[in-house]
mmCIF file of C-alpha atoms and ligand atoms in Angstrom:
data_model
loop_
_atom_site.group_PDB
_atom_site.id
_atom_site.type_symbol
_atom_site.label_atom_id
_atom_site.label_comp_id
_atom_site.label_asym_id
_atom_site.label_seq_id
_atom_site.Cartn_x
_atom_site.Cartn_y
_atom_site.Cartn_z
ATOM 1 C CA HIS A 1 0.504 -49.058 -40.285
ATOM 2 C CA GLU A 2 3.151 -49.849 -42.935
ATOM 3 C CA ALA A 3 0.900 -48.756 -45.789
ATOM 4 C CA LYS A 4 -0.068 -45.544 -44.057
ATOM 5 C CA ARG A 5 3.541 -44.553 -43.424
ATOM 6 C CA ASP A 6 4.336 -44.973 -47.116
ATOM 7 C CA ARG A 7 1.575 -42.597 -48.163
ATOM 8 C CA SER A 8 1.982 -38.854 -48.502
ATOM 9 C CA GLY A 9 0.001 -36.554 -46.218
ATOM 10 C CA LEU A 10 -2.288 -35.661 -49.098
ATOM 11 C CA GLU A 11 -3.076 -39.303 -49.873
ATOM 12 C CA VAL A 12 -3.946 -39.970 -46.248
ATOM 13 C CA TYR A 13 -6.139 -36.853 -46.286
ATOM 14 C CA ILE A 14 -8.000 -37.947 -49.428
ATOM 15 C CA ALA A 15 -8.419 -41.489 -48.115
ATOM 16 C CA GLY A 16 -9.826 -40.044 -44.905
ATOM 17 C CA ARG A 17 -12.302 -37.952 -46.871
ATOM 18 C CA ASP A 18 -13.411 -40.986 -48.895
ATOM 19 C CA GLU A 19 -13.973 -42.901 -45.672
ATOM 20 C CA GLN A 20 -16.087 -40.078 -44.278
ATOM 21 C CA HIS A 21 -18.055 -39.925 -47.501
ATOM 22 C CA LEU A 22 -18.710 -43.671 -47.396
ATOM 23 C CA ARG A 23 -19.764 -43.455 -43.758
ATOM 24 C CA ARG A 24 -22.228 -40.692 -44.616
ATOM 25 C CA LEU A 25 -23.748 -42.669 -47.478
ATOM 26 C CA GLY A 26 -23.942 -45.789 -45.327
ATOM 27 C CA LEU A 27 -25.541 -43.893 -42.462
ATOM 28 C CA ILE A 28 -28.190 -42.400 -44.756
ATOM 29 C CA ALA A 29 -29.138 -45.859 -46.060
ATOM 30 C CA ALA A 30 -29.212 -47.283 -42.530
ATOM 31 C CA LEU A 31 -31.270 -44.335 -41.278
ATOM 32 C CA ARG A 32 -33.791 -44.797 -44.087
ATOM 33 C CA ASP A 33 -34.227 -48.444 -43.003
ATOM 34 C CA ALA A 34 -34.396 -47.492 -39.335
ATOM 35 C CA ILE A 35 -37.213 -45.000 -39.964
ATOM 36 C CA ALA A 36 -39.109 -47.483 -42.147
ATOM 37 C CA ARG A 37 -38.757 -50.179 -39.466
ATOM 38 C CA ASP A 38 -39.717 -47.845 -36.645
ATOM 39 C CA GLU A 39 -36.328 -48.254 -34.913
ATOM 40 C CA LEU A 40 -35.821 -44.644 -33.831
ATOM 41 C CA THR A 41 -36.712 -43.950 -30.216
ATOM 42 C CA VAL A 42 -37.156 -40.764 -28.206
ATOM 43 C CA ASN A 43 -35.859 -39.749 -24.801
ATOM 44 C CA PHE A 44 -37.235 -37.016 -22.562
ATOM 45 C CA GLN A 45 -35.404 -34.449 -20.439
ATOM 46 C CA PRO A 46 -37.141 -32.256 -17.839
ATOM 47 C CA LYS A 47 -37.326 -28.461 -18.078
ATOM 48 C CA VAL A 48 -37.836 -27.308 -14.493
ATOM 49 C CA ASP A 49 -39.573 -24.084 -13.429
ATOM 50 C CA ILE A 50 -36.971 -22.436 -11.177
ATOM 51 C CA PRO A 51 -39.216 -20.504 -8.719
ATOM 52 C CA SER A 52 -41.612 -23.414 -8.044
ATOM 53 C CA GLY A 53 -39.245 -26.329 -8.648
ATOM 54 C CA ARG A 54 -41.883 -28.051 -10.818
ATOM 55 C CA VAL A 55 -41.312 -29.920 -14.062
ATOM 56 C CA ARG A 56 -43.201 -28.058 -16.783
ATOM 57 C CA HIS A 57 -41.928 -29.431 -20.091
ATOM 58 C CA ALA A 58 -40.186 -32.521 -21.370
ATOM 59 C CA GLU A 59 -37.771 -31.948 -24.240
ATOM 60 C CA VAL A 60 -37.956 -34.771 -26.757
ATOM 61 C CA LEU A 61 -34.570 -35.978 -28.047
ATOM 62 C CA VAL A 62 -34.342 -38.582 -30.789
ATOM 63 C CA ARG A 63 -32.122 -41.652 -30.268
ATOM 64 C CA TRP A 64 -30.785 -44.183 -32.761
ATOM 65 C CA THR A 65 -28.732 -47.331 -32.295
ATOM 66 C CA SER A 66 -27.919 -48.787 -35.705
ATOM 67 C CA GLY A 67 -27.284 -52.492 -36.189
ATOM 68 C CA THR A 68 -24.278 -51.622 -38.360
ATOM 69 C CA TYR A 69 -22.925 -48.432 -36.823
ATOM 70 C CA GLY A 70 -23.918 -48.793 -33.188
ATOM 71 C CA TRP A 71 -24.968 -45.678 -31.285
ATOM 72 C CA VAL A 72 -25.053 -42.598 -33.504
ATOM 73 C CA GLY A 73 -25.670 -39.133 -32.036
ATOM 74 C CA PRO A 74 -28.310 -36.734 -33.379
ATOM 75 C CA ASP A 75 -25.615 -34.128 -34.040
ATOM 76 C CA GLU A 76 -24.307 -36.544 -36.697
ATOM 77 C CA PHE A 77 -27.495 -38.029 -38.186
ATOM 78 C CA ILE A 78 -29.859 -35.014 -38.112
ATOM 79 C CA PRO A 79 -27.755 -33.122 -40.702
ATOM 80 C CA LEU A 80 -27.708 -36.284 -42.853
ATOM 81 C CA ALA A 81 -31.477 -36.591 -42.514
ATOM 82 C CA GLU A 82 -31.783 -32.971 -43.654
ATOM 83 C CA GLN A 83 -29.529 -33.469 -46.670
ATOM 84 C CA SER A 84 -31.279 -36.667 -47.769
ATOM 85 C CA GLY A 85 -34.878 -35.556 -47.267
ATOM 86 C CA LEU A 86 -35.410 -38.161 -44.531
ATOM 87 C CA ILE A 87 -36.005 -35.369 -42.026
ATOM 88 C CA HIS A 88 -39.678 -35.069 -43.015
ATOM 89 C CA ALA A 89 -40.364 -38.649 -41.937
ATOM 90 C CA LEU A 90 -38.058 -38.357 -38.918
ATOM 91 C CA THR A 91 -39.749 -35.207 -37.585
ATOM 92 C CA ARG A 92 -43.198 -36.731 -37.986
ATOM 93 C CA HIS A 93 -42.083 -39.943 -36.273
ATOM 94 C CA VAL A 94 -40.627 -38.019 -33.316
ATOM 95 C CA LEU A 95 -43.653 -35.725 -33.008
ATOM 96 C CA ASP A 96 -46.102 -38.590 -33.063
ATOM 97 C CA ALA A 97 -44.093 -40.641 -30.559
ATOM 98 C CA ALA A 98 -43.932 -37.604 -28.257
ATOM 99 C CA LEU A 99 -47.671 -36.912 -28.471
ATOM 100 C CA ALA A 100 -48.581 -40.583 -27.915
ATOM 101 C CA THR A 101 -46.373 -40.640 -24.804
ATOM 102 C CA LEU A 102 -47.795 -37.344 -23.549
ATOM 103 C CA ARG A 103 -51.344 -38.720 -23.960
ATOM 104 C CA GLY A 104 -50.436 -41.493 -21.528
ATOM 105 C CA TRP A 105 -48.873 -39.085 -19.032
ATOM 106 C CA CYS A 106 -51.944 -36.840 -19.096
ATOM 107 C CA ASP A 107 -54.162 -39.885 -18.521
ATOM 108 C CA ARG A 108 -52.047 -40.770 -15.482
ATOM 109 C CA GLY A 109 -52.303 -37.275 -14.012
ATOM 110 C CA LEU A 110 -49.020 -35.685 -15.084
ATOM 111 C CA ASP A 111 -49.504 -32.070 -16.144
ATOM 112 C CA LEU A 112 -46.766 -31.635 -18.771
ATOM 113 C CA ALA A 113 -46.098 -30.261 -22.230
ATOM 114 C CA VAL A 114 -43.599 -31.724 -24.699
ATOM 115 C CA ALA A 115 -40.953 -29.689 -26.544
ATOM 116 C CA VAL A 116 -39.968 -31.082 -29.947
ATOM 117 C CA ASN A 117 -37.005 -29.877 -32.019
ATOM 118 C CA LEU A 118 -37.599 -28.803 -35.622
ATOM 119 C CA SER A 119 -34.872 -28.628 -38.255
ATOM 120 C CA ALA A 120 -34.301 -25.942 -40.885
ATOM 121 C CA VAL A 121 -35.930 -28.142 -43.512
ATOM 122 C CA ASP A 122 -39.112 -28.480 -41.415
ATOM 123 C CA LEU A 123 -39.367 -24.684 -41.344
ATOM 124 C CA VAL A 124 -39.975 -24.545 -45.091
ATOM 125 C CA ASP A 125 -42.387 -27.511 -45.098
ATOM 126 C CA ALA A 126 -45.721 -25.769 -45.614
ATOM 127 C CA SER A 127 -47.671 -28.980 -44.946
ATOM 128 C CA LEU A 128 -46.352 -29.328 -41.385
ATOM 129 C CA PRO A 129 -48.862 -27.127 -39.448
ATOM 130 C CA VAL A 130 -51.918 -28.992 -40.757
ATOM 131 C CA TRP A 131 -50.238 -32.339 -40.110
ATOM 132 C CA ILE A 132 -49.411 -31.352 -36.520
ATOM 133 C CA ALA A 133 -52.947 -30.083 -35.901
ATOM 134 C CA SER A 134 -54.342 -33.414 -37.097
ATOM 135 C CA ARG A 135 -52.014 -35.400 -34.814
ATOM 136 C CA LEU A 136 -52.885 -33.229 -31.801
ATOM 137 C CA ALA A 137 -56.561 -33.870 -32.530
ATOM 138 C CA HIS A 138 -55.900 -37.600 -33.023
ATOM 139 C CA HIS A 139 -54.308 -37.830 -29.567
ATOM 140 C CA GLY A 140 -56.921 -35.549 -27.992
ATOM 141 C CA LEU A 141 -54.311 -33.008 -26.920
ATOM 142 C CA GLY A 142 -54.602 -29.203 -26.937
ATOM 143 C CA ALA A 143 -52.025 -27.144 -28.825
ATOM 144 C CA GLU A 144 -50.853 -25.663 -25.509
ATOM 145 C CA ARG A 145 -49.333 -29.081 -24.751
ATOM 146 C CA LEU A 146 -46.788 -28.674 -27.558
ATOM 147 C CA ILE A 147 -43.719 -26.472 -27.807
ATOM 148 C CA LEU A 148 -41.548 -26.446 -30.917
ATOM 149 C CA GLU A 149 -37.856 -25.558 -30.621
ATOM 150 C CA VAL A 150 -36.073 -23.930 -33.559
ATOM 151 C CA THR A 151 -32.561 -22.483 -33.761
ATOM 152 C CA GLU A 152 -31.763 -18.981 -35.009
ATOM 153 C CA THR A 153 -29.514 -20.539 -37.646
ATOM 154 C CA SER A 154 -32.257 -22.750 -39.053
ATOM 155 C CA VAL A 155 -34.708 -19.833 -39.193
ATOM 156 C CA MET A 156 -32.193 -17.634 -41.003
ATOM 157 C CA ARG A 157 -31.682 -20.142 -43.832
ATOM 158 C CA ASP A 158 -34.917 -18.968 -45.484
ATOM 159 C CA VAL A 159 -36.154 -16.338 -43.083
ATOM 160 C CA ASP A 160 -39.331 -15.246 -44.877
ATOM 161 C CA ALA A 161 -40.655 -18.773 -45.363
ATOM 162 C CA ALA A 162 -39.680 -19.727 -41.809
ATOM 163 C CA VAL A 163 -41.309 -16.676 -40.225
ATOM 164 C CA ALA A 164 -44.520 -17.329 -42.195
ATOM 165 C CA LEU A 165 -44.564 -20.950 -41.008
ATOM 166 C CA LEU A 166 -43.853 -19.965 -37.403
ATOM 167 C CA HIS A 167 -46.797 -17.544 -37.516
ATOM 168 C CA ARG A 168 -49.068 -20.333 -38.715
ATOM 169 C CA LEU A 169 -47.905 -22.679 -35.942
ATOM 170 C CA ARG A 170 -48.275 -20.039 -33.273
ATOM 171 C CA GLY A 171 -51.662 -18.991 -34.690
ATOM 172 C CA ALA A 172 -52.740 -22.587 -34.044
ATOM 173 C CA GLY A 173 -51.815 -22.147 -30.365
ATOM 174 C CA ILE A 174 -48.479 -23.981 -30.408
ATOM 175 C CA ARG A 175 -45.702 -22.326 -28.400
ATOM 176 C CA LEU A 176 -42.312 -21.681 -29.976
ATOM 177 C CA ALA A 177 -38.826 -21.556 -28.487
ATOM 178 C CA ILE A 178 -35.559 -20.246 -29.886
ATOM 179 C CA ASP A 179 -32.986 -22.953 -29.149
ATOM 180 C CA ASP A 180 -29.214 -22.618 -28.646
ATOM 181 C CA PHE A 181 -29.608 -18.850 -28.315
ATOM 182 C CA GLY A 182 -26.346 -16.949 -28.503
ATOM 183 C CA THR A 183 -24.567 -19.279 -30.922
ATOM 184 C CA GLY A 184 -26.201 -18.053 -34.160
ATOM 185 C CA GLN A 185 -25.567 -15.062 -36.357
ATOM 186 C CA SER A 186 -28.920 -13.349 -35.983
ATOM 187 C CA SER A 187 -29.300 -9.779 -34.779
ATOM 188 C CA LEU A 188 -31.719 -8.548 -32.152
ATOM 189 C CA ALA A 189 -33.703 -6.882 -34.947
ATOM 190 C CA GLN A 190 -34.202 -10.300 -36.554
ATOM 191 C CA LEU A 191 -35.067 -11.856 -33.213
ATOM 192 C CA LYS A 192 -37.824 -9.274 -32.771
ATOM 193 C CA ARG A 193 -39.448 -10.538 -35.982
ATOM 194 C CA LEU A 194 -39.797 -14.070 -34.663
ATOM 195 C CA PRO A 195 -43.138 -14.916 -33.055
ATOM 196 C CA VAL A 196 -41.651 -16.882 -30.163
ATOM 197 C CA ASP A 197 -42.560 -17.420 -26.514
ATOM 198 C CA GLU A 198 -39.367 -18.796 -25.068
ATOM 199 C CA LEU A 199 -35.642 -18.255 -25.399
ATOM 200 C CA LYS A 200 -33.229 -21.077 -24.540
ATOM 201 C CA ILE A 201 -29.711 -19.945 -23.692
ATOM 202 C CA ASP A 202 -27.152 -22.261 -25.249
ATOM 203 C CA LYS A 203 -25.497 -24.696 -22.898
ATOM 204 C CA SER A 204 -22.016 -23.457 -23.837
ATOM 205 C CA PHE A 205 -22.731 -20.309 -21.776
ATOM 206 C CA VAL A 206 -24.514 -22.119 -18.958
ATOM 207 C CA MET A 207 -22.317 -25.142 -18.230
ATOM 208 C CA ARG A 208 -19.561 -23.200 -16.492
ATOM 209 C CA LEU A 209 -21.809 -20.730 -14.656
ATOM 210 C CA GLY A 210 -20.736 -20.453 -11.050
ATOM 211 C CA GLU A 211 -17.068 -20.593 -12.091
ATOM 212 C CA ALA A 212 -15.009 -17.532 -12.926
ATOM 213 C CA GLY A 213 -15.275 -16.078 -16.439
ATOM 214 C CA ASP A 214 -17.437 -13.991 -18.743
ATOM 215 C CA ASP A 215 -20.279 -16.500 -19.003
ATOM 216 C CA ALA A 216 -22.245 -14.964 -16.112
ATOM 217 C CA ILE A 217 -22.300 -11.571 -17.847
ATOM 218 C CA ILE A 218 -23.545 -13.124 -21.093
ATOM 219 C CA VAL A 219 -26.215 -15.158 -19.347
ATOM 220 C CA ARG A 220 -27.392 -12.227 -17.206
ATOM 221 C CA SER A 221 -27.779 -9.886 -20.174
ATOM 222 C CA THR A 222 -29.480 -12.570 -22.276
ATOM 223 C CA ILE A 223 -32.044 -13.115 -19.519
ATOM 224 C CA GLU A 224 -32.674 -9.355 -19.416
ATOM 225 C CA ILE A 225 -33.091 -9.128 -23.183
ATOM 226 C CA GLY A 226 -35.482 -12.080 -23.167
ATOM 227 C CA HIS A 227 -37.593 -10.639 -20.358
ATOM 228 C CA ASN A 228 -37.677 -7.211 -22.014
ATOM 229 C CA MET A 229 -39.069 -8.918 -25.109
ATOM 230 C CA GLY A 230 -41.740 -10.643 -23.016
ATOM 231 C CA LEU A 231 -40.192 -14.102 -23.346
ATOM 232 C CA LYS A 232 -39.708 -16.915 -20.868
ATOM 233 C CA VAL A 233 -36.002 -17.660 -20.550
ATOM 234 C CA VAL A 234 -34.683 -21.209 -20.188
ATOM 235 C CA ALA A 235 -31.091 -22.195 -19.436
ATOM 236 C CA GLU A 236 -29.951 -25.503 -20.969
ATOM 237 C CA GLY A 237 -26.890 -27.429 -19.793
ATOM 238 C CA VAL A 238 -27.352 -26.749 -16.059
ATOM 239 C CA GLU A 239 -24.902 -29.175 -14.473
ATOM 240 C CA THR A 240 -24.171 -27.840 -10.979
ATOM 241 C CA PRO A 241 -26.100 -26.565 -7.926
ATOM 242 C CA ALA A 242 -23.978 -23.383 -8.081
ATOM 243 C CA GLY A 243 -25.091 -22.847 -11.685
ATOM 244 C CA LEU A 244 -28.739 -23.248 -10.695
ATOM 245 C CA GLU A 245 -28.372 -20.789 -7.799
ATOM 246 C CA ALA A 246 -26.743 -18.245 -10.116
ATOM 247 C CA LEU A 247 -29.660 -18.612 -12.556
ATOM 248 C CA ARG A 248 -32.189 -18.226 -9.754
ATOM 249 C CA ALA A 249 -30.503 -14.998 -8.650
ATOM 250 C CA MET A 250 -30.653 -13.761 -12.255
ATOM 251 C CA ARG A 251 -34.426 -14.498 -12.394
ATOM 252 C CA CYS A 252 -34.076 -17.109 -15.104
ATOM 253 C CA ASP A 253 -37.453 -18.854 -15.556
ATOM 254 C CA MET A 254 -36.539 -22.465 -16.284
ATOM 255 C CA ALA A 255 -33.553 -24.788 -16.093
ATOM 256 C CA GLN A 256 -32.688 -27.978 -17.956
ATOM 257 C CA GLY A 257 -29.595 -30.122 -17.600
ATOM 258 C CA TYR A 258 -27.782 -33.074 -16.120
ATOM 259 C CA LEU A 259 -28.146 -31.547 -12.628
ATOM 260 C CA PHE A 260 -31.789 -32.659 -12.757
ATOM 261 C CA SER A 261 -31.667 -35.565 -15.178
ATOM 262 C CA ARG A 262 -30.121 -36.869 -18.352
ATOM 263 C CA PRO A 263 -32.586 -37.508 -21.198
ATOM 264 C CA LEU A 264 -34.495 -40.693 -20.268
ATOM 265 C CA PRO A 265 -36.814 -43.208 -21.979
ATOM 266 C CA ALA A 266 -40.517 -42.454 -21.386
ATOM 267 C CA ALA A 267 -41.127 -44.861 -18.490
ATOM 268 C CA ALA A 268 -37.960 -43.832 -16.630
ATOM 269 C CA PHE A 269 -38.811 -40.162 -17.183
ATOM 270 C CA GLU A 270 -42.283 -40.655 -15.703
ATOM 271 C CA GLN A 271 -40.802 -42.359 -12.629
ATOM 272 C CA TRP A 272 -38.214 -39.619 -12.300
ATOM 273 C CA CYS A 273 -40.944 -36.946 -12.401
ATOM 274 C CA ARG A 274 -42.940 -38.575 -9.626
ATOM 275 C CA ALA A 275 -39.866 -39.019 -7.428
ATOM 276 C CA PHE A 276 -38.750 -35.430 -8.107
ATOM 277 C CA ALA A 277 -42.213 -34.028 -7.241
ATOM 278 C CA ALA A 278 -42.148 -35.992 -3.973
ATOM 279 C CA THR A 279 -38.771 -34.575 -2.881
ATOM 280 C CA GLU A 280 -39.784 -31.035 -3.878
ATOM 281 C CA THR A 281 -42.806 -30.923 -1.577
ATOM 282 C CA THR A 282 -40.858 -32.171 1.421
ATOM 283 C CA THR A 283 -38.050 -29.592 1.204
HETATM 284 P P1 C2E B 301 -30.704 -29.324 -28.350
HETATM 285 O O1 C2E B 301 -32.091 -29.264 -28.874
HETATM 286 O O2 C2E B 301 -30.074 -28.055 -27.957
HETATM 287 O O3 C2E B 301 -30.790 -30.347 -27.133
HETATM 288 C C1 C2E B 301 -30.015 -30.244 -25.965
HETATM 289 C C2 C2E B 301 -28.809 -31.156 -26.027
HETATM 290 O O4 C2E B 301 -28.003 -30.932 -24.874
HETATM 291 C C3 C2E B 301 -29.168 -32.642 -26.006
HETATM 292 O O5 C2E B 301 -28.164 -33.342 -26.748
HETATM 293 C C4 C2E B 301 -29.040 -32.968 -24.519
HETATM 294 O O6 C2E B 301 -28.824 -34.341 -24.271
HETATM 295 C C5 C2E B 301 -27.856 -32.132 -24.152
HETATM 296 N N1 C2E B 301 -27.818 -31.774 -22.734
HETATM 297 C C6 C2E B 301 -28.860 -31.596 -21.897
HETATM 298 N N2 C2E B 301 -28.450 -31.239 -20.669
HETATM 299 C C7 C2E B 301 -27.102 -31.175 -20.720
HETATM 300 C C8 C2E B 301 -26.090 -30.848 -19.756
HETATM 301 O O7 C2E B 301 -26.367 -30.540 -18.593
HETATM 302 N N3 C2E B 301 -24.808 -30.877 -20.186
HETATM 303 C C9 C2E B 301 -24.478 -31.212 -21.463
HETATM 304 N N4 C2E B 301 -23.181 -31.232 -21.780
HETATM 305 N N5 C2E B 301 -25.406 -31.521 -22.404
HETATM 306 C C10 C2E B 301 -26.696 -31.504 -22.035
HETATM 307 P P2 C2E B 301 -28.538 -34.459 -27.825
HETATM 308 O O8 C2E B 301 -29.680 -35.283 -27.348
HETATM 309 O O9 C2E B 301 -27.274 -35.141 -28.205
HETATM 310 O O10 C2E B 301 -29.072 -33.617 -29.054
HETATM 311 C C11 C2E B 301 -28.226 -32.766 -29.755
HETATM 312 C C12 C2E B 301 -28.982 -31.913 -30.725
HETATM 313 O O11 C2E B 301 -29.557 -32.713 -31.761
HETATM 314 C C13 C2E B 301 -30.176 -31.184 -30.105
HETATM 315 O O12 C2E B 301 -29.721 -30.018 -29.408
HETATM 316 C C14 C2E B 301 -30.989 -30.873 -31.336
HETATM 317 O O13 C2E B 301 -30.478 -29.766 -31.995
HETATM 318 C C15 C2E B 301 -30.747 -32.108 -32.182
HETATM 319 N N6 C2E B 301 -31.893 -33.039 -31.991
HETATM 320 C C16 C2E B 301 -32.115 -33.963 -31.040
HETATM 321 N N7 C2E B 301 -33.289 -34.605 -31.240
HETATM 322 C C17 C2E B 301 -33.822 -34.050 -32.362
HETATM 323 C C18 C2E B 301 -35.045 -34.273 -33.104
HETATM 324 O O14 C2E B 301 -35.910 -35.102 -32.748
HETATM 325 N N8 C2E B 301 -35.235 -33.504 -34.223
HETATM 326 C C19 C2E B 301 -34.321 -32.568 -34.623
HETATM 327 N N9 C2E B 301 -34.580 -31.850 -35.740
HETATM 328 N N10 C2E B 301 -33.183 -32.323 -33.941
HETATM 329 C C20 C2E B 301 -32.938 -33.053 -32.835
HETATM 330 MG MG1 MG B 302 -33.752 -28.287 -28.248
HETATM 331 MG MG1 MG B 303 -30.282 -26.346 -27.315
HETATM 332 MG MG1 MG B 304 -28.133 -27.923 -29.636
#
């Protein structure tokens, strides 16, 4: 405390920046080790069909607890993985873990698809479609069992390359979703160019639905735009029964959020699905 008080504001600022820089470098090294040692895990969160109340998709969310840094969130380490080139290995690890898990669920009678997030860097990786096709074949899964989620922002970084890649993925029968819709800079004209099947409304608009404010207007018009473009519309960040009822009234197709479940490890997710299906049929 003494030393800090003696320093000027600028010195404290620079020291803070150095610390952040060191943390980033340390995290990248630790992440490289974690990927090599197979220490990343994936959790699954249900996407529920609103009219039928059935779980259709499981979104796959990567998790990392580092020996040195403890729990680190994907919002912090995914950008580092992109900057360092580790994202290629990370994406493949997550995809393969998701498909292996899905294989088991299918064998045990669960009719689900998995939704995996891609980063901007993946969207310019021309080798990805062939790799994915080979992993689907390896696990004996049809392409209709896989959805890939991309954000508007990541598509816009190199839009021509990304659109070409998305066409190849979709041509192979994989479904595509636009994630975090409403937070990016893209125009509707650009959205029309994207060969997608599903539009996910960002949770920042959904979380407070059912309370007063402008969010209901934004969500309602986004659902209309999505439907007019022939897309399924998903709301992420559904936290309250009132929010879900508002979405149902607006004819939103699917809902995802803490109201149903937090992201869970594979075994817990499977149990949750069976329990959820049991309560649905009795109500
Ligand atoms: P996302 O793809 O939009 O995923 C949804 C995020 O919202 C997840 O955060 C999820 O845990 C959180 N969430 C779900 N329901 C609720 C809710 O009701 N309320 C609130 N407040 N939050 C909710 P998470 O797991 O921390 O992931 C953050 C972001 O990191 C993801 O956003 C995605 O962009 C990225 N990400 C996660 N896993 C991967 C991955 O395997 N690959 C890539 N490239 N990105 C990933
Ligand atoms: Mg997502
Ligand atoms: Mg999202
Ligand atoms: Mg997000």
